[in-house]
Short mmCIF file of C-alpha atoms and ligand atoms in Angstrom, two decimals:
data_model
loop_
_atom_site.label_atom_id
_atom_site.label_comp_id
_atom_site.label_asym_id
_atom_site.label_seq_id
_atom_site.Cartn_x
_atom_site.Cartn_y
_atom_site.Cartn_z
CA MET X 50 -35.14 -23.44 3.19
CA ALA X 51 -33.52 -21.24 0.61
CA THR X 52 -35.37 -18.19 -0.51
CA LYS X 53 -35.00 -16.42 -3.80
CA LYS X 54 -32.60 -13.83 -2.37
CA ASP X 55 -30.26 -16.62 -1.31
CA VAL X 56 -29.46 -17.49 -4.94
CA ASP X 57 -25.69 -17.04 -5.37
CA ASP X 58 -25.66 -15.36 -8.84
CA ARG X 59 -22.40 -13.58 -8.40
CA PHE X 60 -21.15 -14.65 -11.87
CA LYS X 61 -23.48 -12.38 -13.65
CA LYS X 62 -20.89 -9.57 -12.79
CA PHE X 63 -18.40 -11.03 -15.25
CA GLY X 64 -17.69 -9.10 -18.42
CA THR X 65 -19.62 -6.54 -20.30
CA VAL X 66 -22.53 -9.00 -20.65
CA SER X 67 -22.48 -12.29 -18.60
CA PHE X 68 -24.38 -15.27 -20.01
CA THR X 69 -23.84 -17.20 -16.75
CA ALA X 70 -25.25 -16.37 -13.29
CA ILE X 71 -24.55 -19.37 -11.28
CA SER X 72 -21.39 -21.28 -11.13
CA LYS X 73 -19.38 -23.29 -8.56
CA THR X 74 -16.60 -20.91 -9.48
CA ASN X 75 -18.45 -17.92 -8.30
CA ASP X 76 -15.59 -17.07 -5.85
CA PHE X 77 -13.67 -15.94 -9.05
CA ILE X 78 -15.87 -12.70 -8.89
CA ASP X 79 -14.94 -12.08 -5.22
CA TYR X 80 -11.33 -12.35 -6.19
CA LEU X 81 -11.76 -9.95 -9.15
CA GLU X 82 -13.30 -7.47 -6.58
CA GLN X 83 -10.13 -7.88 -4.53
CA GLY X 84 -8.06 -7.10 -7.69
CA LYS X 85 -6.95 -10.68 -8.33
CA VAL X 86 -7.37 -12.90 -11.44
CA MET X 87 -7.45 -16.56 -10.12
CA GLY X 88 -7.37 -20.00 -11.64
CA THR X 89 -7.77 -23.34 -9.96
CA ARG X 90 -5.25 -26.11 -9.33
CA CYS X 91 -6.12 -29.79 -8.64
CA GLY X 92 -5.09 -30.64 -5.06
CA ALA X 93 -4.62 -34.21 -6.08
CA CYS X 94 -2.66 -34.19 -9.36
CA GLY X 95 -1.46 -30.55 -9.43
CA LYS X 96 -2.86 -29.62 -12.89
CA SER X 97 -3.48 -25.88 -13.20
CA PHE X 98 -6.71 -24.71 -14.99
CA PHE X 99 -7.50 -21.50 -16.48
CA PRO X 100 -10.22 -20.57 -16.86
CA PRO X 101 -10.85 -22.03 -13.30
CA ARG X 102 -12.98 -25.10 -12.94
CA SER X 103 -14.48 -26.88 -10.04
CA ASN X 104 -13.77 -30.41 -11.30
CA CYS X 105 -10.58 -32.29 -12.39
CA TYR X 106 -11.29 -34.51 -15.26
CA ARG X 107 -8.09 -36.43 -14.59
CA CYS X 108 -8.76 -37.30 -11.06
CA LEU X 109 -12.58 -37.31 -11.20
CA ASP X 110 -12.45 -35.45 -7.89
CA ASN X 111 -12.84 -31.85 -6.88
CA PRO X 112 -10.14 -30.94 -4.32
CA MET X 113 -9.50 -27.63 -6.06
CA GLU X 114 -7.29 -24.76 -4.80
CA TRP X 115 -7.21 -21.24 -6.04
CA PHE X 116 -4.05 -19.68 -7.50
CA GLU X 117 -3.39 -16.21 -8.77
CA VAL X 118 -2.52 -15.50 -12.34
CA SER X 119 0.57 -13.44 -11.88
CA GLY X 120 3.71 -12.41 -13.63
CA ASN X 121 4.21 -12.36 -17.34
CA GLY X 122 2.59 -14.32 -20.02
CA THR X 123 3.38 -14.06 -23.82
CA LEU X 124 0.91 -12.84 -26.38
CA VAL X 125 -0.15 -15.89 -28.52
CA THR X 126 -2.51 -14.08 -30.85
CA TYR X 127 -5.12 -11.31 -31.01
CA SER X 128 -7.71 -9.52 -33.01
CA ARG X 129 -9.25 -6.09 -32.88
CA LEU X 130 -12.97 -5.92 -33.55
CA GLN X 131 -14.68 -3.29 -35.61
CA PHE X 132 -18.14 -4.81 -35.17
CA ALA X 133 -19.56 -6.22 -31.85
CA PRO X 134 -22.26 -8.56 -30.86
CA ILE X 135 -25.42 -7.10 -29.35
CA GLY X 136 -24.76 -5.61 -25.99
CA PHE X 137 -21.03 -4.94 -26.63
CA GLU X 138 -21.30 -2.06 -29.16
CA ALA X 139 -20.29 0.61 -26.67
CA ASP X 140 -16.95 -1.12 -26.11
CA LEU X 141 -15.93 -0.75 -29.72
CA PRO X 142 -13.22 -0.87 -30.72
CA TYR X 143 -11.69 -3.62 -28.58
CA ALA X 144 -9.13 -6.33 -28.97
CA ILE X 145 -9.46 -9.94 -27.83
CA ALA X 146 -6.32 -11.96 -27.19
CA LEU X 147 -4.71 -15.12 -25.60
CA LEU X 148 -1.74 -15.12 -23.30
CA ASP X 149 0.44 -18.22 -22.64
CA TYR X 150 1.68 -18.57 -19.08
CA GLY X 151 3.34 -21.98 -19.66
CA ASP X 152 1.19 -24.24 -17.51
CA TYR X 153 -2.08 -22.51 -18.75
CA LYS X 154 -3.38 -19.89 -21.08
CA VAL X 155 -5.67 -17.02 -20.45
CA PHE X 156 -8.28 -15.66 -23.02
CA GLY X 157 -9.27 -11.94 -22.44
CA ARG X 158 -9.12 -8.42 -23.78
CA ILE X 159 -6.17 -6.19 -24.43
CA SER X 160 -6.17 -3.07 -22.42
CA SER X 161 -7.92 -0.33 -24.42
CA GLU X 162 -4.93 2.03 -23.71
CA ILE X 163 -2.68 0.02 -26.03
CA PRO X 164 -2.80 0.91 -29.79
CA GLU X 165 -2.94 -2.17 -32.10
CA GLU X 166 0.46 -1.02 -33.66
CA GLU X 167 2.13 -1.69 -30.48
CA LEU X 168 1.01 -5.27 -30.24
CA SER X 169 3.22 -7.99 -31.55
CA ILE X 170 2.93 -11.90 -31.11
CA GLY X 171 5.36 -13.09 -28.49
CA MET X 172 5.51 -9.86 -26.45
CA PRO X 173 5.30 -10.28 -22.65
CA MET X 174 2.06 -9.06 -20.98
CA ARG X 175 0.42 -9.27 -17.71
CA THR X 176 -3.20 -9.58 -16.60
CA ARG X 177 -4.97 -7.00 -14.60
CA VAL X 178 -8.48 -6.64 -13.22
CA ASN X 179 -10.53 -4.01 -15.06
CA GLU X 180 -13.87 -2.32 -14.07
CA LEU X 181 -15.96 -1.65 -17.00
CA PRO X 182 -18.02 1.63 -17.45
CA ASN X 183 -21.18 -0.21 -16.65
CA GLY X 184 -19.86 -1.42 -13.39
CA GLN X 185 -19.13 -4.99 -14.53
CA LEU X 186 -15.66 -6.61 -13.91
CA ASN X 187 -13.35 -8.33 -16.39
CA TYR X 188 -9.61 -8.46 -16.86
CA VAL X 189 -7.39 -7.06 -19.47
CA PHE X 190 -3.83 -7.53 -20.79
CA GLU X 191 -1.33 -4.87 -20.49
CA LYS X 192 2.38 -4.47 -21.41
CA SER X 193 4.47 -6.01 -18.64
CA ASP X 194 6.80 -2.88 -18.48
CA SER X 195 3.94 -0.39 -17.78
CA MET V 145 -17.10 -53.21 -42.60
CA PRO V 146 -19.94 -53.30 -45.34
CA LYS V 147 -19.74 -50.85 -48.15
CA VAL V 148 -21.96 -47.80 -47.75
CA ALA V 149 -22.96 -45.64 -50.72
CA ILE V 150 -24.37 -42.18 -51.33
CA VAL V 151 -27.19 -42.66 -53.89
CA GLY V 152 -28.89 -39.25 -54.01
CA VAL V 153 -27.92 -35.64 -53.52
CA GLY V 154 -29.89 -32.43 -53.52
CA GLN V 155 -29.93 -28.90 -52.27
CA SER V 156 -32.21 -25.80 -52.36
CA ALA V 157 -30.77 -22.62 -53.72
CA PHE V 158 -28.99 -20.82 -51.04
CA VAL V 159 -30.52 -17.37 -50.73
CA ARG V 160 -30.52 -14.29 -48.60
CA SER V 161 -34.17 -14.79 -47.50
CA TYR V 162 -35.99 -18.08 -48.39
CA PRO V 163 -39.65 -17.25 -49.41
CA GLY V 164 -41.25 -20.06 -47.47
CA SER V 165 -41.31 -21.95 -44.12
CA ILE V 166 -38.48 -24.30 -43.04
CA ARG V 167 -40.50 -27.49 -43.88
CA GLU V 168 -41.01 -26.10 -47.47
CA MET V 169 -37.34 -25.22 -47.68
CA VAL V 170 -36.32 -28.71 -46.59
CA PHE V 171 -38.67 -30.22 -49.17
CA ASP V 172 -36.69 -28.53 -51.89
CA GLY V 173 -33.49 -30.41 -51.13
CA PHE V 174 -35.38 -33.68 -50.29
CA GLN V 175 -37.20 -33.62 -53.53
CA GLU V 176 -34.04 -33.19 -55.53
CA ALA V 177 -32.21 -35.92 -53.82
CA LEU V 178 -34.99 -38.41 -54.01
CA THR V 179 -35.45 -37.76 -57.69
CA ASP V 180 -31.72 -37.98 -58.12
CA ALA V 181 -31.67 -41.40 -56.40
CA GLY V 182 -34.75 -42.62 -58.26
CA MET V 183 -36.29 -43.54 -54.91
CA SER V 184 -39.60 -42.77 -53.16
CA ALA V 185 -40.13 -41.72 -49.58
CA ALA V 186 -41.15 -45.39 -48.79
CA ASP V 187 -37.63 -46.46 -49.47
CA ILE V 188 -36.13 -44.35 -46.80
CA GLY V 189 -35.75 -46.20 -43.56
CA ALA V 190 -34.86 -43.30 -41.30
CA SER V 191 -34.08 -39.60 -41.43
CA VAL V 192 -31.44 -37.57 -39.64
CA VAL V 193 -31.99 -33.84 -39.40
CA CYS V 194 -29.06 -31.43 -39.09
CA SER V 195 -29.09 -27.80 -37.95
CA ALA V 196 -27.91 -25.39 -35.25
CA PRO V 197 -30.89 -25.06 -33.08
CA GLU V 198 -30.35 -21.45 -31.97
CA TYR V 199 -31.69 -20.13 -35.17
CA ASP V 200 -34.83 -22.26 -35.14
CA LYS V 201 -38.12 -21.08 -33.90
CA GLN V 202 -39.53 -24.72 -34.24
CA ARG V 203 -38.46 -26.92 -31.42
CA SER V 204 -37.51 -30.36 -32.46
CA PRO V 205 -37.88 -29.90 -36.19
CA SER V 206 -37.10 -33.54 -37.28
CA GLY V 207 -40.61 -34.60 -36.35
CA VAL V 208 -42.15 -31.84 -38.38
CA PHE V 209 -40.06 -32.68 -41.40
CA ALA V 210 -40.70 -36.47 -41.24
CA GLU V 211 -44.45 -35.78 -41.52
CA TYR V 212 -44.18 -33.18 -44.22
CA LEU V 213 -41.84 -35.36 -46.31
CA GLY V 214 -43.84 -38.53 -46.03
CA LEU V 215 -41.41 -40.16 -43.76
CA ASN V 216 -43.88 -41.41 -41.16
CA PRO V 217 -43.72 -43.81 -39.40
CA GLN V 218 -40.10 -44.15 -39.99
CA PRO V 219 -37.73 -42.97 -37.14
CA THR V 220 -36.10 -39.55 -37.20
CA VAL V 221 -33.44 -37.94 -35.11
CA TYR V 222 -31.78 -34.54 -34.75
CA VAL V 223 -28.04 -33.96 -34.65
CA GLU V 224 -26.09 -30.89 -34.04
CA THR V 225 -22.29 -30.01 -34.12
CA LEU V 226 -22.60 -26.27 -35.19
CA CYS V 227 -21.44 -25.62 -38.73
CA SER V 228 -20.47 -29.33 -39.26
CA SER V 229 -23.92 -30.71 -38.40
CA GLY V 230 -24.39 -31.95 -41.99
CA SER V 231 -21.22 -34.08 -42.08
CA THR V 232 -22.07 -35.41 -38.53
CA GLY V 233 -25.47 -36.35 -39.94
CA VAL V 234 -23.84 -38.34 -42.78
CA ARG V 235 -21.35 -39.97 -40.35
CA LEU V 236 -24.39 -41.06 -38.30
CA ALA V 237 -26.22 -42.34 -41.36
CA TYR V 238 -23.18 -44.24 -42.43
CA SER V 239 -23.13 -46.02 -39.03
CA LEU V 240 -26.94 -46.70 -39.21
CA VAL V 241 -26.47 -48.33 -42.58
CA ALA V 242 -23.28 -50.18 -41.96
CA SER V 243 -24.77 -51.61 -38.75
CA GLY V 244 -27.48 -53.03 -40.89
CA LEU V 245 -30.25 -51.24 -38.82
CA HIS V 246 -31.39 -49.28 -41.94
CA ASP V 247 -30.74 -49.76 -45.65
CA ALA V 248 -31.43 -46.15 -46.62
CA VAL V 249 -31.17 -43.00 -44.54
CA ALA V 250 -32.09 -39.42 -45.59
CA VAL V 251 -29.74 -36.76 -44.09
CA LEU V 252 -31.50 -33.44 -44.16
CA GLY V 253 -29.51 -30.26 -43.44
CA PHE V 254 -31.20 -26.85 -43.18
CA GLN V 255 -30.89 -23.39 -41.67
CA LYS V 256 -33.19 -20.34 -42.04
CA MET V 257 -30.90 -17.59 -40.70
CA SER V 258 -33.00 -14.77 -42.19
CA GLU V 259 -35.49 -14.87 -39.29
CA ILE V 260 -33.12 -13.03 -37.07
CA SER V 261 -30.98 -9.91 -37.70
CA SER V 262 -27.30 -10.00 -38.64
CA ALA V 263 -26.18 -8.75 -35.35
CA GLU V 264 -28.46 -11.38 -33.57
CA THR V 265 -26.82 -13.97 -35.83
CA GLN V 266 -23.38 -12.86 -34.86
CA GLU V 267 -24.30 -12.89 -31.21
CA ARG V 268 -25.64 -16.48 -31.42
CA MET V 269 -22.58 -17.61 -33.50
CA GLY V 270 -20.37 -16.12 -30.80
CA ARG V 271 -22.25 -18.10 -28.20
CA GLY V 272 -20.86 -21.27 -30.05
CA GLY V 273 -17.73 -20.29 -28.14
CA ASP V 274 -17.36 -20.65 -24.27
CA ILE V 275 -20.38 -18.53 -23.04
CA GLN V 276 -19.06 -18.60 -19.34
CA TRP V 277 -15.45 -17.49 -19.94
CA GLU V 278 -15.27 -16.00 -23.42
CA SER V 279 -18.55 -14.52 -24.57
CA PRO V 280 -18.44 -11.85 -21.68
CA PHE V 281 -15.40 -10.30 -23.60
CA GLY V 282 -17.52 -9.70 -26.70
CA THR V 283 -16.49 -12.51 -29.04
CA MET V 284 -17.57 -13.20 -32.48
CA MET V 285 -16.77 -15.96 -35.12
CA PRO V 286 -14.84 -13.52 -37.35
CA ALA V 287 -12.73 -12.42 -34.45
CA TYR V 288 -11.86 -15.96 -33.38
CA TYR V 289 -10.78 -16.89 -36.99
CA ALA V 290 -8.94 -13.56 -37.13
CA MET V 291 -6.87 -14.70 -34.10
CA PHE V 292 -5.92 -17.83 -36.22
CA ALA V 293 -5.18 -15.62 -39.18
CA ARG V 294 -2.88 -13.40 -37.20
CA ALA V 295 -1.04 -16.35 -35.72
CA HIS V 296 -0.63 -17.93 -39.23
CA MET V 297 0.66 -14.71 -40.69
CA ASP V 298 3.14 -14.32 -37.82
CA ALA V 299 4.36 -17.92 -38.13
CA PHE V 300 4.58 -18.32 -41.89
CA GLY V 301 4.49 -14.89 -43.55
CA THR V 302 1.09 -15.46 -45.08
CA THR V 303 -0.30 -12.18 -46.19
CA PRO V 304 -3.67 -10.39 -46.52
CA GLU V 305 -3.24 -10.53 -50.22
CA ASP V 306 -2.94 -14.35 -49.98
CA LEU V 307 -6.22 -14.48 -48.18
CA ALA V 308 -7.76 -12.17 -50.66
CA GLU V 309 -6.76 -14.65 -53.55
CA ILE V 310 -8.80 -17.19 -51.93
CA ARG V 311 -11.77 -15.07 -52.07
CA VAL V 312 -11.05 -14.21 -55.69
CA LYS V 313 -10.92 -17.95 -56.48
CA ALA V 314 -14.19 -18.54 -54.73
CA SER V 315 -15.91 -15.85 -56.68
CA THR V 316 -14.54 -17.31 -59.98
CA TYR V 317 -16.69 -20.39 -59.40
CA GLY V 318 -19.55 -18.74 -57.33
CA GLN V 319 -20.30 -16.82 -60.54
CA LEU V 320 -21.00 -20.17 -62.32
CA ASN V 321 -23.13 -21.65 -59.44
CA GLU V 322 -26.74 -20.92 -59.82
CA LYS V 323 -27.43 -22.06 -56.32
CA ALA V 324 -24.89 -19.54 -54.81
CA VAL V 325 -25.97 -16.54 -52.79
CA TYR V 326 -23.17 -14.40 -53.91
CA ARG V 327 -22.60 -14.55 -57.80
CA LYS V 328 -20.64 -11.33 -58.47
CA ALA V 329 -16.91 -11.12 -59.31
CA VAL V 330 -14.52 -10.29 -56.57
CA THR V 331 -11.10 -9.03 -57.54
CA ALA V 332 -7.85 -8.41 -55.64
CA ASP V 333 -8.22 -4.63 -56.58
CA MET V 334 -11.23 -4.44 -54.42
CA PHE V 335 -9.21 -5.56 -51.30
CA ALA V 336 -6.44 -3.00 -52.28
CA ASP V 337 -8.84 -0.24 -52.30
CA PRO V 338 -9.40 0.98 -48.70
CA GLU V 339 -12.64 2.67 -49.71
CA HIS V 340 -14.11 -0.57 -51.12
CA ARG V 341 -16.55 -2.46 -48.91
CA MET V 342 -14.62 -5.71 -49.34
CA ALA V 343 -11.59 -4.11 -47.78
CA GLY V 344 -13.41 -2.91 -44.57
CA THR V 345 -11.89 -4.50 -41.38
CA VAL V 346 -14.37 -6.70 -39.48
CA ALA V 347 -11.92 -8.12 -37.03
CA SER V 348 -8.15 -7.50 -37.77
CA PRO V 349 -6.68 -8.81 -40.01
CA LEU V 350 -9.86 -10.06 -41.52
CA ARG V 351 -11.94 -7.97 -43.84
CA VAL V 352 -15.55 -8.02 -45.24
CA GLY V 353 -14.29 -9.91 -48.24
CA ASP V 354 -12.63 -12.61 -46.10
CA CYS V 355 -15.96 -13.61 -44.54
CA CYS V 356 -18.74 -15.83 -45.99
CA ALA V 357 -22.38 -14.60 -46.08
CA ASN V 358 -25.26 -15.92 -44.01
CA ALA V 359 -27.89 -17.67 -46.14
CA ASP V 360 -31.06 -19.75 -45.98
CA GLY V 361 -30.95 -23.14 -47.50
CA SER V 362 -31.42 -26.93 -47.19
CA SER V 363 -29.57 -29.91 -48.42
CA CYS V 364 -30.18 -33.73 -48.62
CA ILE V 365 -27.90 -36.68 -48.87
CA ILE V 366 -29.35 -40.19 -49.19
CA VAL V 367 -27.07 -42.90 -47.75
CA ALA V 368 -27.74 -46.45 -48.70
CA SER V 369 -26.47 -50.09 -48.25
CA GLU V 370 -24.61 -51.75 -51.07
CA GLU V 371 -27.56 -53.96 -51.78
CA LYS V 372 -29.98 -51.03 -51.96
CA ALA V 373 -27.49 -48.99 -54.15
CA ASP V 374 -26.93 -51.85 -56.54
CA ALA V 375 -30.70 -52.05 -57.22
CA LEU V 376 -30.79 -48.46 -58.30
CA ALA V 377 -30.13 -47.23 -61.89
CA ARG V 378 -27.62 -44.77 -61.01
CA LYS V 379 -23.91 -45.69 -60.21
CA PRO V 380 -23.33 -45.12 -56.48
CA ILE V 381 -20.62 -43.07 -54.81
CA TRP V 382 -19.02 -44.76 -52.00
CA ILE V 383 -18.10 -43.51 -48.57
CA LEU V 384 -14.45 -44.68 -48.23
CA GLY V 385 -13.53 -42.83 -45.06
CA THR V 386 -15.08 -40.84 -42.28
CA GLY V 387 -13.18 -38.98 -39.51
CA ALA V 388 -14.30 -36.87 -36.69
CA ALA V 389 -12.83 -35.03 -33.73
CA SER V 390 -13.31 -32.44 -31.09
CA ALA V 391 -11.14 -29.88 -29.22
CA SER V 392 -11.48 -27.49 -26.26
CA VAL V 393 -14.14 -24.84 -26.92
CA ASN V 394 -12.06 -22.23 -25.02
CA LEU V 395 -8.98 -21.14 -27.00
CA ALA V 396 -7.15 -21.29 -23.67
CA GLY V 397 -7.34 -25.14 -23.90
CA ARG V 398 -5.70 -25.19 -27.38
CA ASP V 399 -2.03 -25.61 -28.39
CA LEU V 400 -2.29 -24.96 -32.18
CA PHE V 401 -3.20 -21.54 -33.58
CA SER V 402 -1.96 -21.70 -37.11
CA GLY V 403 -4.22 -24.77 -37.92
CA LEU V 404 -7.09 -26.65 -36.46
CA SER V 405 -6.22 -29.67 -34.58
CA VAL V 406 -9.58 -31.22 -35.16
CA ALA V 407 -9.04 -31.08 -38.95
CA ARG V 408 -5.80 -32.80 -38.66
CA GLU V 409 -7.19 -35.55 -36.43
CA ALA V 410 -10.32 -36.10 -38.47
CA ALA V 411 -8.10 -36.26 -41.69
CA ARG V 412 -5.73 -38.70 -40.19
CA GLN V 413 -8.79 -41.02 -39.29
CA ALA V 414 -10.40 -40.56 -42.66
CA TYR V 415 -7.21 -41.18 -44.69
CA GLN V 416 -6.49 -44.24 -42.71
CA MET V 417 -9.94 -45.66 -43.04
CA ALA V 418 -9.81 -45.07 -46.79
CA GLY V 419 -6.36 -46.37 -47.05
CA ILE V 420 -5.18 -43.24 -49.04
CA GLY V 421 -3.13 -40.11 -48.60
CA PRO V 422 -3.55 -36.53 -49.37
CA ASP V 423 -1.86 -37.00 -52.77
CA ASP V 424 -4.56 -39.43 -53.84
CA VAL V 425 -7.34 -36.66 -53.46
CA ASP V 426 -8.48 -35.39 -56.91
CA VAL V 427 -10.94 -32.79 -55.76
CA ALA V 428 -11.88 -31.28 -52.36
CA GLU V 429 -14.38 -29.15 -50.68
CA VAL V 430 -13.22 -27.40 -47.61
CA HIS V 431 -14.88 -25.35 -44.97
CA ASP V 432 -14.07 -21.82 -46.04
CA CYS V 433 -16.37 -19.82 -43.66
CA PHE V 434 -13.42 -17.44 -43.77
CA THR V 435 -10.49 -17.30 -46.21
CA ILE V 436 -8.00 -18.16 -43.50
CA ALA V 437 -10.09 -21.38 -42.87
CA GLU V 438 -9.37 -22.56 -46.36
CA MET V 439 -5.64 -21.64 -46.05
CA MET V 440 -5.39 -23.73 -42.83
CA ALA V 441 -7.41 -26.62 -44.50
CA TYR V 442 -4.76 -26.96 -47.24
CA GLU V 443 -2.22 -27.62 -44.61
CA ASP V 444 -4.31 -29.52 -42.08
CA LEU V 445 -5.41 -31.95 -44.84
CA GLY V 446 -1.85 -32.34 -46.16
CA PHE V 447 -2.29 -30.71 -49.51
CA ALA V 448 0.54 -28.54 -48.37
CA GLU V 449 3.08 -28.55 -45.56
CA PRO V 450 2.23 -26.17 -42.64
CA GLY V 451 3.14 -22.75 -43.81
CA SER V 452 3.07 -23.65 -47.51
CA GLY V 453 -0.60 -23.19 -48.09
CA LYS V 454 0.09 -19.79 -49.47
CA ASP V 455 2.21 -21.35 -52.41
CA LEU V 456 -0.89 -23.42 -53.36
CA ILE V 457 -3.09 -20.28 -53.91
CA ARG V 458 -0.25 -18.20 -55.28
CA GLY V 459 0.36 -20.84 -57.93
CA LYS V 460 -3.39 -21.31 -58.60
CA GLU V 461 -2.89 -24.97 -57.62
CA THR V 462 -6.40 -25.10 -56.11
CA TYR V 463 -8.16 -23.86 -59.18
CA LYS V 464 -10.09 -26.31 -61.33
CA GLU V 465 -7.04 -27.00 -63.57
CA GLY V 466 -4.51 -27.12 -60.75
CA ARG V 467 -2.85 -29.95 -58.79
CA ILE V 468 -5.62 -30.12 -56.15
CA PRO V 469 -8.88 -28.31 -57.00
CA VAL V 470 -10.58 -26.94 -53.86
CA ASN V 471 -14.08 -25.35 -53.58
CA VAL V 472 -14.66 -25.13 -57.35
CA ASP V 473 -18.37 -24.62 -56.58
CA GLY V 474 -17.62 -21.32 -54.98
CA GLY V 475 -17.25 -22.60 -51.46
CA LEU V 476 -19.03 -21.15 -48.42
CA LEU V 477 -17.53 -17.77 -49.36
CA SER V 478 -19.75 -17.63 -52.49
CA LYS V 479 -22.50 -20.21 -51.90
CA GLY V 480 -23.25 -18.78 -48.49
CA HIS V 481 -23.32 -20.76 -45.25
CA PRO V 482 -26.76 -21.93 -44.09
CA ILE V 483 -25.11 -23.74 -41.03
CA GLY V 484 -26.94 -27.04 -40.98
CA ALA V 485 -27.12 -27.31 -44.84
CA THR V 486 -23.37 -26.58 -45.55
CA GLY V 487 -22.06 -30.12 -44.99
CA GLY V 488 -24.59 -31.68 -47.25
CA SER V 489 -24.02 -29.06 -50.03
CA GLN V 490 -20.23 -29.77 -49.82
CA ILE V 491 -20.91 -33.56 -50.18
CA ARG V 492 -23.37 -32.99 -53.08
CA THR V 493 -20.66 -31.08 -54.95
CA ILE V 494 -18.20 -33.89 -54.56
CA VAL V 495 -20.70 -36.62 -55.53
CA MET V 496 -21.55 -34.64 -58.72
CA GLN V 497 -17.81 -34.30 -59.39
CA LEU V 498 -17.14 -38.00 -59.00
CA ARG V 499 -20.05 -38.76 -61.27
CA GLY V 500 -18.78 -36.41 -63.86
CA GLU V 501 -21.98 -34.28 -63.70
CA ALA V 502 -20.49 -31.13 -62.51
CA GLY V 503 -20.96 -29.18 -65.78
CA GLU V 504 -18.87 -26.06 -66.06
CA ILE V 505 -16.93 -26.65 -62.91
CA GLN V 506 -16.17 -30.34 -63.76
CA VAL V 507 -12.49 -31.43 -62.73
CA GLN V 508 -10.84 -33.90 -65.13
CA HIS V 509 -11.89 -37.35 -64.21
CA PRO V 510 -11.69 -37.48 -60.43
CA SER V 511 -11.86 -40.74 -58.66
CA ILE V 512 -11.38 -39.62 -55.11
CA GLY V 513 -12.90 -36.54 -53.36
CA LEU V 514 -12.71 -35.19 -49.92
CA VAL V 515 -15.06 -33.07 -47.76
CA HIS V 516 -13.69 -31.02 -44.81
CA ASN V 517 -16.42 -29.54 -42.58
CA ILE V 518 -15.69 -27.69 -39.39
CA GLY V 519 -17.99 -26.72 -36.48
CA GLY V 520 -17.32 -23.60 -34.48
CA VAL V 521 -13.69 -22.41 -34.41
CA GLY V 522 -12.28 -25.85 -34.67
CA LEU V 523 -14.44 -27.21 -31.98
CA TYR V 524 -15.81 -29.98 -34.20
CA GLY V 525 -14.00 -31.42 -37.28
CA ASN V 526 -15.36 -33.83 -39.79
CA VAL V 527 -13.52 -35.26 -42.90
CA THR V 528 -15.35 -37.45 -45.22
CA ILE V 529 -13.59 -39.32 -48.26
CA LEU V 530 -15.71 -40.40 -51.24
CA GLY V 531 -14.88 -42.54 -54.23
CA ARG V 532 -16.40 -43.93 -57.43
ZN1 LIG M 290 -6.45 -33.77 -10.81
#
């Protein structure tokens, strides 16, 4: 019988504050710890999903395989925040953004090392795992030539 | 399809902090709508309550309101689509009446946002996004809409000054609306002055002046059958079209960032049902939670081609005297945005316009009006078309 400490709550490690503890995509966190940002691909129809999901709504089946988000995406849009929700104040200022990888898109943060003036829509960027000051893990976008 | 009417409209004042409980606040809008319709509570066959539950201390408020408003033993139900809950409620009431199940339905929208702090409000609003995959990055409503603003500017050359002009228009009419929370003038000079509060960045490129204010408030729309409407003294306003749509909550699942796909789809449905096109609309209320949202609405509703929304505001075409008056009650930017009450307030404005009862903000002889009400960052979209 499962005891309390058997609860697989790995997902609470995602982002500055995670609002989810338990997910069938908890392996995403293990991959982050290995330095990899992973999506899932349906083994039946081949559709790529990011964020990763454990079910394919097209096939109504779950033969999901992990794939790594690698190479360049292009910056679709972004915004730099001067105010933050509760729990995120220490991260300010930070920019959230969307990258387009063709088959899928990735929502995340821009690396804090890139000033806003150096951002432009359409620029190539890549996704990298990032450890936050509070020990949590997320991923950020950086210039693809850096 | 049988004809369905709106026979009564009401709303409380939208205020920073309502001096009463939620049932008392909802009473204000209900009382006004019932009086407007010339009906009594016994005439109401059912009620539909609309709000965003994360602000409510009361669980399942519909039962509480039904008793307080004298609507027992009639059935009541709660609906929620974030900021478009009120329009969703009217769409549900339409179907309850069109089906013949009820001949009059009261749609009660409300939100008392003042019970929690502004930062808590932002956090709750942000959780209207994808809490598993987006919220851990520290998302907020202004930042999501700012991403659309950035994409719109990049694609079409829309400028921060264009967005400021939308806020200036809103304040022009907000000053005339005694039920609006923000009644002061806003000028383009304020946005041009980096020291001015309005010009302060919230989430680039959106500034304080680009954002609507939280507010407390309630609204009530009474939807009725043709037979019921014809028995009343007042001339009814008809629901000619209703459209609704949904889209991916995570922006990673979207393809359009210079407009809202839900607005385009809901508008397509509503225009088709009403048998009209954008050129037939005489007056509109659009969901201007942020200035960029109104700009995108011009284009998503077909009042302007994609990318040409800026020409409408530059030419003052969306002012009261313009080609297509939009938000001449001050919009969410001036009225405030008490989530569940907003859709009902928008519909109330259009009903009063079509009746010719809008006073100082009356548009010249409108016969068709449109309401565009969005939930989340284009997660839910509702378009309702009304006619005399
Ligand atoms: Zn599949």
